XYZ file of N, CA and C in Angstrom:
597
model
N 17.636 -42.255 1.809
C 17.445 -40.921 2.369
C 16.121 -40.827 3.140
N 15.080 -41.422 2.553
C 13.771 -41.409 3.183
C 13.813 -42.185 4.504
N 14.535 -43.316 4.488
C 14.663 -44.150 5.683
C 15.377 -43.372 6.799
N 16.404 -42.612 6.463
C 17.145 -41.804 7.427
C 16.231 -40.732 8.022
N 15.384 -40.142 7.165
C 14.449 -39.113 7.612
C 13.451 -39.683 8.617
N 12.962 -40.895 8.351
C 12.018 -41.549 9.260
C 12.697 -41.845 10.596
N 13.929 -42.339 10.549
C 14.680 -42.660 11.770
C 14.909 -41.397 12.605
N 15.269 -40.298 11.920
C 15.492 -39.038 12.628
C 14.203 -38.532 13.276
N 13.099 -38.669 12.556
C 11.795 -38.236 13.088
C 11.436 -39.017 14.341
N 11.632 -40.337 14.293
C 11.341 -41.191 15.444
C 12.248 -40.827 16.621
N 13.525 -40.592 16.331
C 14.482 -40.245 17.388
C 14.090 -38.929 18.057
N 13.678 -37.950 17.255
C 13.261 -36.645 17.793
C 12.010 -36.806 18.652
N 11.061 -37.632 18.175
C 9.825 -37.876 18.916
C 10.119 -38.516 20.277
N 11.007 -39.499 20.279
C 11.380 -40.181 21.532
C 12.059 -39.200 22.486
N 12.953 -38.374 21.943
C 13.659 -37.387 22.774
C 12.680 -36.386 23.377
N 11.710 -35.941 22.558
C 10.717 -34.978 23.052
C 9.829 -35.611 24.123
N 9.441 -36.862 23.901
C 8.608 -37.565 24.879
C 9.337 -37.708 26.203
N 10.645 -38.024 26.127
C 11.455 -38.160 27.335
C 11.576 -36.826 28.057
N 11.770 -35.751 27.288
C 11.908 -34.410 27.878
C 10.620 -33.998 28.573
N 9.477 -34.257 27.930
C 8.192 -33.907 28.530
C 7.939 -34.713 29.795
N 8.309 -35.977 29.739
C 8.131 -36.855 30.891
C 8.982 -36.378 32.064
N 10.206 -36.007 31.784
C 11.110 -35.524 32.839
C 10.625 -34.206 33.415
N 10.089 -33.358 32.530
C 9.609 -32.039 32.930
C 8.460 -32.158 33.930
N 7.612 -33.173 33.747
C 6.436 -33.343 34.585
C 6.587 -34.498 35.577
N 7.804 -34.873 35.889
C 8.069 -35.985 36.794
C 7.573 -35.662 38.201
N 7.044 -36.691 38.884
C 6.545 -36.487 40.240
C 7.677 -36.188 41.224
N 8.929 -36.382 40.814
C 10.049 -36.040 41.703
C 10.075 -34.539 41.987
N 9.424 -33.744 41.133
C 9.343 -32.301 41.386
C 8.582 -32.020 42.670
N 7.617 -32.892 42.982
C 6.858 -32.737 44.228
C 7.765 -32.995 45.422
N 8.584 -34.039 45.331
C 9.541 -34.336 46.411
C 10.559 -33.204 46.559
N 10.984 -32.651 45.422
C 11.928 -31.527 45.455
C 11.298 -30.327 46.163
N 10.000 -30.100 45.891
C 9.315 -28.968 46.517
C 9.207 -29.183 48.019
N 8.941 -30.441 48.454
C 8.864 -30.742 49.872
C 10.204 -30.439 50.551
N 11.285 -30.859 49.931
C 12.607 -30.593 50.499
C 12.871 -29.098 50.594
N 12.397 -28.370 49.600
C 12.556 -26.917 49.603
C 11.785 -26.300 50.774
N 10.573 -26.818 51.028
C 9.773 -26.332 52.148
C 10.447 -26.633 53.478
N 10.957 -27.854 53.599
C 11.541 -28.297 54.864
C 12.819 -27.549 55.226
N 13.496 -26.983 54.252
C 14.739 -26.252 54.523
C 14.572 -24.741 54.403
N 13.350 -24.302 54.075
C 13.116 -22.872 53.861
C 13.281 -22.069 55.142
N 13.861 -20.894 55.020
C 13.985 -19.976 56.142
C 12.747 -19.093 56.263
N 12.043 -18.915 55.146
C 10.834 -18.105 55.173
C 9.876 -18.576 54.077
N 8.581 -18.339 54.295
C 7.574 -18.699 53.296
C 6.232 -18.098 53.695
N 5.298 -18.129 52.748
C 3.931 -17.701 53.005
C 2.998 -18.855 52.654
N 2.075 -19.154 53.562
C 1.115 -20.236 53.358
C -0.286 -19.688 53.587
N -1.192 -19.962 52.654
C -2.579 -19.528 52.839
C -3.520 -20.659 52.456
N -4.666 -20.676 53.099
C -5.684 -21.678 52.801
C -7.048 -21.000 52.803
N -7.890 -21.400 51.877
C -9.268 -20.910 51.857
C -10.189 -22.108 51.728
N -11.362 -22.014 52.369
C -12.300 -23.129 52.381
C -13.709 -22.617 52.144
N -14.452 -23.326 51.316
C -15.845 -22.993 51.050
C -16.701 -24.213 51.327
N -17.733 -24.038 52.145
C -18.671 -25.113 52.450
C -20.071 -24.507 52.576
N -20.961 -24.870 51.654
C -22.299 -24.287 51.593
C -22.174 -22.760 51.527
N -22.730 -22.040 52.490
C -22.635 -20.572 52.466
C -21.525 -20.050 53.368
N -20.655 -20.947 53.815
C -19.572 -20.551 54.709
C -18.258 -20.433 53.945
N -17.506 -19.386 54.237
C -16.174 -19.202 53.660
C -15.198 -18.894 54.790
N -14.023 -19.485 54.692
C -12.997 -19.255 55.712
C -11.645 -19.146 55.029
N -10.809 -18.220 55.493
C -9.466 -18.081 54.930
C -8.462 -17.855 56.061
N -7.242 -18.293 55.800
C -6.191 -18.220 56.810
C -4.863 -18.001 56.101
N -4.046 -17.118 56.631
C -2.724 -16.853 56.058
C -1.680 -16.858 57.166
N -0.563 -17.496 56.868
C 0.564 -17.525 57.796
C 1.825 -17.156 57.029
N 2.597 -16.222 57.571
C 3.889 -15.861 56.985
C 4.967 -16.194 58.012
N 5.972 -16.886 57.572
C 7.069 -17.282 58.461
C 8.361 -16.672 57.954
N 9.113 -16.074 58.864
C 10.405 -15.479 58.522
C 11.370 -15.789 59.657
N 12.046 -16.929 59.550
C 12.944 -17.344 60.625
C 12.180 -17.613 61.905
N 12.491 -16.867 62.967
C 11.826 -17.044 64.261
C 10.620 -16.120 64.429
N 10.248 -15.414 63.355
C 9.090 -14.510 63.409
C 7.973 -15.052 62.528
N 6.732 -14.792 62.928
C 5.601 -15.261 62.127
C 4.441 -14.283 62.231
N 3.633 -14.263 61.180
C 2.443 -13.413 61.114
C 1.254 -14.304 60.796
N 0.135 -14.097 61.503
C -1.056 -14.910 61.299
C -2.282 -14.024 61.147
N -3.176 -14.405 60.252
C -4.459 -13.717 60.147
C -5.463 -14.689 59.535
N -6.699 -14.618 60.010
C -7.753 -15.401 59.372
C -8.990 -14.530 59.233
N -10.020 -15.089 58.617
C -11.204 -14.298 58.310
C -12.097 -14.060 59.524
N -11.739 -14.610 60.678
C -12.602 -14.490 61.853
C -11.953 -13.743 63.021
N -10.628 -13.587 63.003
C -9.965 -12.933 64.127
C -8.993 -11.866 63.631
N -8.543 -11.050 64.562
C -7.582 -10.003 64.241
C -6.196 -10.622 64.007
N -5.374 -9.999 63.154
C -4.025 -10.518 62.919
C -3.152 -10.399 64.168
N -2.145 -11.274 64.232
C -1.182 -11.189 65.327
C 0.165 -11.724 64.857
N 1.204 -11.422 65.627
C 2.570 -11.849 65.317
C 3.095 -12.705 66.460
N 4.060 -13.547 66.146
C 4.801 -14.252 67.196
C 6.292 -14.120 66.902
N 7.082 -14.212 67.961
C 8.535 -14.143 67.802
C 9.189 -15.033 68.847
N 10.015 -15.943 68.387
C 10.774 -16.812 69.291
C 12.155 -16.185 69.467
N 12.396 -15.651 70.656
C 13.652 -14.929 70.897
C 14.739 -15.866 71.421
N 15.955 -15.321 71.473
C 17.115 -16.112 71.879
C 17.000 -16.652 73.300
N 16.131 -16.023 74.117
C 15.977 -16.501 75.498
C 15.093 -17.744 75.580
N 14.602 -18.214 74.415
C 13.775 -19.414 74.388
C 12.304 -19.152 74.639
N 11.935 -17.870 74.755
C 10.536 -17.526 74.999
C 9.847 -17.102 73.702
N 8.595 -17.552 73.564
C 7.794 -17.190 72.403
C 6.877 -16.046 72.800
N 7.022 -14.908 72.124
C 6.226 -13.726 72.426
C 5.139 -13.539 71.372
N 3.971 -13.097 71.820
C 2.849 -12.858 70.918
C 2.502 -11.379 70.941
N 2.295 -10.812 69.749
C 1.988 -9.388 69.611
C 0.589 -9.240 69.025
N -0.260 -8.507 69.740
C -1.633 -8.282 69.281
C -1.935 -6.783 69.232
N -2.932 -6.436 68.448
C -3.272 -5.027 68.292
C -4.463 -4.660 69.170
N -4.334 -3.533 69.867
C -5.420 -3.018 70.700
C -5.744 -1.597 70.243
N -6.695 -0.993 70.916
C -7.061 0.380 70.585
C -5.905 1.345 70.819
N -4.984 0.961 71.725
C -3.839 1.812 72.057
C -2.604 1.524 71.209
N -2.669 0.492 70.392
C -1.528 0.106 69.567
C -1.170 -1.359 69.796
N -0.018 -1.763 69.283
C 0.417 -3.156 69.405
C 0.976 -3.423 70.800
N 0.592 -4.567 71.361
C 1.077 -4.939 72.683
C 1.702 -6.332 72.626
N 2.629 -6.581 73.526
C 3.296 -7.880 73.613
C 2.958 -8.532 74.944
N 2.808 -9.850 74.927
C 2.643 -10.548 76.199
C 4.027 -10.744 76.833
N 4.081 -11.467 77.951
C 5.355 -11.676 78.638
C 6.075 -12.923 78.142
N 5.515 -13.576 77.141
C 6.157 -14.735 76.539
C 5.965 -16.003 77.342
N 6.194 -17.121 76.687
C 6.161 -18.416 77.368
C 7.332 -19.232 76.839
N 7.923 -19.984 77.739
C 9.109 -20.743 77.376
C 8.744 -21.878 76.417
N 9.493 -21.991 75.318
C 9.244 -23.020 74.303
C 10.548 -23.778 74.056
N 10.624 -25.044 74.471
C 11.835 -25.831 74.190
C 12.069 -25.950 72.695
N 13.320 -26.036 72.274
C 13.642 -26.130 70.849
C 12.990 -27.330 70.187
N 12.758 -28.398 70.950
C 12.176 -29.620 70.393
C 10.650 -29.550 70.302
N 10.061 -28.506 70.870
C 8.605 -28.377 70.862
C 8.093 -28.032 69.465
N 6.888 -28.536 69.125
C 6.277 -28.197 67.837
C 5.951 -26.714 67.775
N 5.765 -26.076 68.930
C 5.476 -24.646 68.953
C 6.616 -23.818 68.380
N 7.804 -24.404 68.325
C 8.966 -23.694 67.785
C 8.957 -23.685 66.254
N 8.087 -24.495 65.655
C 8.006 -24.582 64.195
C 6.552 -24.427 63.766
N 6.173 -23.269 63.191
C 4.778 -23.025 62.815
C 4.185 -24.058 61.847
N 5.018 -24.717 61.048
C 4.505 -25.700 60.095
C 4.512 -27.134 60.648
N 4.954 -27.290 61.884
C 5.151 -28.633 62.435
C 3.880 -29.474 62.419
N 2.739 -28.874 62.685
C 1.503 -29.642 62.771
C 0.837 -29.941 61.447
N 1.485 -29.562 60.346
C 0.822 -29.720 59.049
C 1.284 -30.934 58.245
N 2.323 -31.616 58.647
C 2.782 -32.858 58.003
C 2.944 -32.702 56.492
N 3.871 -31.839 56.080
C 4.088 -31.622 54.651
C 4.662 -32.840 53.948
N 5.284 -33.758 54.718
C 5.888 -34.937 54.087
C 4.827 -35.851 53.478
N 3.613 -35.802 53.981
C 2.535 -36.632 53.421
C 1.906 -35.962 52.207
N 1.670 -34.663 52.325
C 1.040 -33.924 51.227
C 1.947 -33.836 50.008
N 3.248 -33.707 50.242
C 4.201 -33.552 49.144
C 5.059 -34.803 48.954
N 4.409 -35.928 48.846
C 5.086 -37.192 48.553
C 4.765 -37.566 47.109
N 5.785 -37.533 46.249
C 5.579 -37.793 44.825
C 4.907 -39.109 44.526
N 5.085 -40.106 45.397
C 4.477 -41.419 45.176
C 2.958 -41.370 45.227
N 2.416 -40.316 45.826
C 0.962 -40.195 45.939
C 0.306 -39.556 44.721
N 1.121 -39.172 43.718
C 0.588 -38.413 42.581
C 0.962 -39.019 41.230
N 0.221 -38.572 40.217
C 0.561 -38.841 38.826
C 0.217 -37.591 38.033
N 0.964 -37.352 36.953
C 0.762 -36.126 36.182
C -0.319 -36.327 35.130
N -1.242 -35.373 35.029
C -2.288 -35.401 34.010
C -1.917 -34.440 32.897
N -1.597 -34.982 31.730
C -1.280 -34.111 30.596
C -2.518 -33.366 30.112
N -3.684 -33.974 30.315
C -4.934 -33.342 29.878
C -5.195 -32.055 30.651
N -5.034 -32.117 31.993
C -5.335 -30.964 32.835
C -4.086 -30.187 33.252
N -2.906 -30.741 32.917
C -1.625 -30.094 33.232
C -1.458 -29.833 34.730
N -1.865 -30.816 35.518
C -1.697 -30.753 36.975
C -1.295 -32.139 37.480
N -0.755 -32.165 38.692
C -0.501 -33.437 39.359
C -1.775 -33.812 40.103
N -2.231 -35.040 39.924
C -3.453 -35.485 40.575
C -3.124 -36.617 41.542
N -3.745 -36.557 42.721
C -3.500 -37.604 43.715
C -4.033 -38.938 43.198
N -3.291 -39.980 43.425
C -3.726 -41.324 43.026
C -4.967 -41.711 43.829
N -5.799 -42.529 43.225
C -7.054 -42.922 43.873
C -6.829 -43.694 45.175
N -5.679 -44.365 45.286
C -5.409 -45.137 46.501
C -4.585 -44.351 47.533
N -4.312 -43.067 47.248
C -3.526 -42.244 48.177
C -4.390 -41.798 49.353
N -3.848 -41.900 50.539
C -4.531 -41.474 51.758
C -3.780 -40.268 52.305
N -4.311 -39.079 52.048
C -3.586 -37.847 52.370
C -4.419 -36.952 53.279
N -3.799 -36.500 54.356
C -4.439 -35.513 55.228
C -3.436 -34.392 55.477
N -3.954 -33.238 55.851
C -3.096 -32.074 56.074
C -3.709 -31.250 57.191
N -2.947 -31.031 58.244
C -3.465 -30.278 59.377
C -4.657 -30.960 60.025
N -4.684 -32.308 59.969
C -5.778 -33.060 60.577
C -7.012 -33.179 59.707
N -6.961 -32.661 58.487
C -8.110 -32.728 57.577
C -7.802 -33.708 56.457
N -8.692 -34.658 56.235
C -8.514 -35.631 55.156
C -8.875 -34.970 53.829
N -7.974 -35.083 52.862
C -8.182 -34.448 51.565
C -8.471 -35.478 50.485
N -9.356 -35.118 49.546
C -9.690 -35.977 48.415
C -9.646 -35.156 47.129
N -9.578 -35.840 46.008
C -9.565 -35.197 44.679
C -8.549 -34.056 44.626
N -7.335 -34.361 45.033
C -6.295 -33.333 45.122
C -5.682 -33.054 43.753
N -5.588 -31.778 43.406
C -4.885 -31.338 42.209
C -3.791 -30.375 42.638
N -2.562 -30.668 42.263
C -1.393 -29.907 42.709
C -0.695 -29.291 41.505
N -0.447 -27.999 41.574
C 0.225 -27.279 40.489
C 1.495 -26.628 41.007
N 2.608 -26.854 40.329
C 3.877 -26.215 40.659
C 4.221 -25.225 39.553
N 4.433 -23.974 39.941
C 4.743 -22.954 38.932
C 5.540 -21.823 39.561
N 6.658 -21.491 38.948
C 7.468 -20.364 39.404
C 7.944 -20.486 40.839
N 8.207 -21.706 41.300
C 8.670 -21.894 42.664
C 7.561 -21.892 43.699
N 6.300 -21.738 43.246
C 5.154 -21.739 44.146
C 4.321 -22.997 43.928
N 3.430 -23.287 44.854
C 2.574 -24.464 44.741
C 1.140 -24.093 45.103
N 0.191 -24.520 44.258
C -1.228 -24.339 44.539
C -1.884 -25.712 44.585
N -2.697 -25.936 45.589
C -3.376 -27.217 45.753
C -4.871 -26.980 45.871
N -5.642 -27.685 45.054
C -7.101 -27.667 45.147
C -7.542 -29.059 45.575
N -8.494 -29.131 46.488
C -8.932 -30.438 46.985
C -10.352 -30.349 47.519
N -10.899 -31.518 47.822
C -12.206 -31.621 48.467
C -12.015 -32.235 49.841
N -12.919 -31.918 50.762
C -12.882 -32.510 52.093
C -14.283 -32.485 52.677
N -14.415 -32.912 53.912
C -15.690 -32.872 54.620
C -15.460 -32.262 55.990
N -16.256 -31.251 56.329
C -16.156 -30.588 57.622
C -17.466 -30.806 58.360
N -17.415 -31.589 59.430
C -18.596 -31.923 60.227
C -19.728 -32.436 59.337
N -19.358 -33.308 58.397
C -20.340 -33.939 57.525
C -20.748 -33.109 56.320
N -20.192 -31.900 56.202
C -20.549 -31.008 55.090
C -19.419 -30.991 54.067
N -19.709 -31.264 52.778
C -18.664 -31.217 51.748
C -18.092 -29.810 51.616
N -16.786 -29.726 51.402
C -16.128 -28.423 51.296
C -15.035 -28.464 50.241
N -14.763 -27.299 49.664
C -13.663 -27.137 48.716
C -12.530 -26.412 49.425
N -11.322 -26.866 49.180
C -10.154 -26.278 49.833
C -9.132 -25.869 48.785
N -8.536 -24.698 48.982
C -7.412 -24.291 48.131
C -6.284 -23.820 49.039
N -5.084 -24.339 48.783
C -3.913 -23.956 49.556
C -2.836 -23.420 48.623
N -2.108 -22.440 49.090
C -1.025 -21.850 48.306
C 0.221 -21.726 49.176
N 1.317 -22.228 48.664
C 2.629 -22.053 49.296
C 3.438 -21.174 48.355
N 3.893 -20.015 48.824
C 4.606 -19.104 47.929
C 5.651 -18.284 48.672
N 6.370 -17.467 47.889
C 7.405 -16.569 48.428
C 8.389 -17.303 49.337
N 8.762 -18.505 48.909
C 9.687 -19.314 49.700
C 11.072 -18.665 49.712
N 11.597 -18.472 50.900
C 12.886 -17.816 51.132
C 12.920 -16.365 50.656
N 11.725 -15.755 50.503
C 11.685 -14.326 50.186
C 10.630 -13.587 51.015
N 9.975 -14.290 51.920
C 8.964 -13.667 52.788
C 9.650 -12.903 53.920
N 9.170 -11.690 54.169
C 9.726 -10.864 55.252
C 8.616 -10.543 56.250
N 8.873 -10.790 57.526
C 7.939 -10.458 58.591
C 8.617 -9.441 59.505
N 7.965 -8.297 59.703
C 8.500 -7.245 60.569
C 7.606 -7.104 61.783
N 8.137 -7.343 62.951
C 7.371 -7.213 64.190
C 7.063 -5.734 64.422
N 5.806 -5.374 64.676
C 5.480 -3.956 64.892
C 6.021 -3.440 66.224
N 6.227 -2.146 66.279
C 6.672 -1.548 67.533
C 5.542 -1.636 68.555
N 5.878 -2.038 69.748
C 4.851 -2.212 70.771
C 4.781 -1.000 71.704
N 3.602 -0.771 72.264
C 3.443 0.347 73.196
C 3.335 -0.143 74.630
N 2.943 -1.418 74.807
C 2.786 -1.965 76.154
C 3.352 -3.378 76.176
N 3.953 -3.735 77.285
C 4.400 -5.113 77.493
C 4.201 -5.516 78.931
């Protein structure tokens, strides 16, 4: 009876270890990348701190519409219409105004707001390992990862509730900086183009 109890205990321990391992598998990172690549809408934000400088940027994408704002400029919207033209909406003292648009081929990166960010490199499970101590995915020491043209180091990636938060270090013009990125509201972000007064 005692021997059976020991065998059952070992079996339960092995099953629990397997379940925990599967739960924290790096394939979740690849799954998240696929989710991003097929998403119809999402919200992406980044904040950076370097010495006494702080910078933040937010982008919301909803199909062919997008909203942008950062800590240094006024917010604006873009819309890629069926005529193939990309229109930009900015706010003035008189209200929101639209430009006359510029033609954007479907194959152009301008047609995809996330095109220049190379999510396939940042969200490659092979570049990470799970830390049970810190309960985050940590980039492997030999991983070479950049995002939006910025080389990232000491990356910690957290997946929770369908969202992703990334903390990392980088260097901006020789100055060390801390970076935090958040991908959230995937397939639930709504962007509404404001009514314009001038075009």
